[in-house]
Amino acid sequence: MHLVELFLPLRDNSGAAFPKALYDSVRAELADVFGGVTAFTRAPASGLWEDDEGEVQRDDVVLFEVMVDNVDHAWWRNYRGTLEQRFDQDEVLVRATAVERL
Protein backbone atom coordinates (compact mmCIF):
# COMPACT_ATOMS: atom_id res chain seq x y z
CA MET A 1 0.00 0.00 0.00
CA HIS A 2 1.15 3.55 -0.74
CA LEU A 3 0.26 6.99 0.53
CA VAL A 4 0.25 9.55 -2.31
CA GLU A 5 0.58 13.16 -1.20
CA LEU A 6 -0.11 16.24 -3.33
CA PHE A 7 1.18 19.63 -2.21
CA LEU A 8 -0.91 22.45 -3.72
CA PRO A 9 -0.12 26.17 -3.36
CA LEU A 10 -2.55 28.53 -1.67
CA ARG A 11 -1.54 31.55 -3.75
CA ASP A 12 -0.43 32.34 -7.26
CA ASN A 13 2.88 34.04 -8.06
CA SER A 14 1.38 37.49 -7.49
CA GLY A 15 0.12 36.50 -4.01
CA ALA A 16 -3.57 36.19 -4.89
CA ALA A 17 -5.40 33.28 -3.28
CA PHE A 18 -6.59 30.54 -5.60
CA PRO A 19 -10.37 30.06 -5.62
CA LYS A 20 -11.84 27.38 -3.37
CA ALA A 21 -13.39 25.74 -6.44
CA LEU A 22 -9.94 24.61 -7.61
CA TYR A 23 -9.41 22.62 -4.43
CA ASP A 24 -12.98 21.32 -4.47
CA SER A 25 -12.42 19.91 -7.97
CA VAL A 26 -9.19 18.18 -6.90
CA ARG A 27 -10.98 16.68 -3.89
CA ALA A 28 -13.87 15.44 -6.06
CA GLU A 29 -11.57 14.02 -8.75
CA LEU A 30 -9.44 12.10 -6.28
CA ALA A 31 -12.49 10.77 -4.42
CA ASP A 32 -14.05 9.63 -7.70
CA VAL A 33 -10.91 7.86 -8.92
CA PHE A 34 -9.65 6.40 -5.64
CA GLY A 35 -12.77 6.13 -3.50
CA GLY A 36 -11.56 8.60 -0.89
CA VAL A 37 -9.25 11.50 -0.14
CA THR A 38 -8.02 13.38 2.90
CA ALA A 39 -7.50 17.12 2.52
CA PHE A 40 -5.57 19.19 5.05
CA THR A 41 -6.84 22.63 4.13
CA ARG A 42 -7.32 24.50 7.42
CA ALA A 43 -3.71 24.85 8.58
CA PRO A 44 -1.48 25.36 5.56
CA ALA A 45 2.08 24.12 5.65
CA SER A 46 4.93 26.47 4.81
CA GLY A 47 7.43 25.27 2.26
CA LEU A 48 10.85 26.79 1.64
CA TRP A 49 13.24 25.98 -1.19
CA GLU A 50 16.17 27.49 -3.03
CA ASP A 51 15.57 28.44 -6.65
CA ASP A 52 18.08 28.22 -9.51
CA GLU A 53 19.46 31.68 -8.66
CA GLY A 54 20.08 30.73 -5.02
CA GLU A 55 17.15 32.76 -3.71
CA VAL A 56 14.99 31.24 -0.98
CA GLN A 57 11.37 30.95 -2.07
CA ARG A 58 8.37 30.40 0.20
CA ASP A 59 4.99 28.87 -0.47
CA ASP A 60 2.03 28.09 1.75
CA VAL A 61 0.54 24.78 0.67
CA VAL A 62 -2.38 22.50 1.42
CA LEU A 63 -1.98 18.76 1.39
CA PHE A 64 -4.19 16.14 -0.24
CA GLU A 65 -3.63 12.43 0.45
CA VAL A 66 -4.93 9.21 -1.05
CA MET A 67 -4.14 5.58 -0.24
CA VAL A 68 -3.52 3.27 -3.19
CA ASP A 69 -2.59 -0.40 -3.49
CA ASN A 70 -0.35 0.26 -6.49
CA VAL A 71 1.12 3.49 -7.83
CA ASP A 72 0.22 4.09 -11.47
CA HIS A 73 3.16 6.33 -12.36
CA ALA A 74 1.78 7.31 -15.78
CA TRP A 75 -1.58 8.36 -14.32
CA TRP A 76 0.08 10.44 -11.57
CA ARG A 77 2.51 12.05 -14.01
CA ASN A 78 -0.42 13.11 -16.20
CA TYR A 79 -2.48 14.34 -13.24
CA ARG A 80 0.50 16.28 -11.87
CA GLY A 81 0.78 18.02 -15.27
CA THR A 82 -2.91 18.88 -15.11
CA LEU A 83 -2.46 20.40 -11.65
CA GLU A 84 0.60 22.36 -12.76
CA GLN A 85 -1.50 23.95 -15.51
CA ARG A 86 -4.50 24.65 -13.27
CA PHE A 87 -2.38 26.23 -10.56
CA ASP A 88 0.07 27.84 -13.02
CA GLN A 89 3.09 26.18 -11.37
CA ASP A 90 6.43 25.07 -12.76
CA GLU A 91 6.10 22.00 -10.57
CA VAL A 92 3.55 20.53 -8.17
CA LEU A 93 5.07 18.10 -5.71
CA VAL A 94 3.40 14.69 -5.76
CA ARG A 95 5.09 11.94 -3.79
CA ALA A 96 4.31 8.34 -2.88
CA THR A 97 5.50 6.52 0.21
CA ALA A 98 5.11 2.83 0.98
CA VAL A 99 3.00 2.44 4.11
CA GLU A 100 1.64 -0.36 6.23
CA ARG A 101 -1.93 -0.28 7.47
CA LEU A 102 -2.05 -1.12 11.18
Phi, psi and omega in degrees: 000148180229148172257120177256127182243135178242127181254111185248135182288149176276333186228154176280183184294340178268358179096359179281138180291140174288149180292146180305328182300329177298316180289323178298321180291322177297314180301313181295317180298314181293320178296319180295317184283319189248358176082003178174161179200147172244129180240125176259092188247347185277325182238091184297149175270151177255125178250140176234141175205161179260128180278182184298336180268003179086006178275140178278126178252153181228142178215135169268131186231156169249155187243131173244139181229143170224150175258132180226148176288317181226143179270118175269093187302320181296316180298313182294323177298316179295315181294320176302317177299320177299315180294322178298323177290312182301318184262007177050055182242147173294323179207137170251127180283123172231124181226152179236138180230133175293133181226161177241128177281130182257000000 
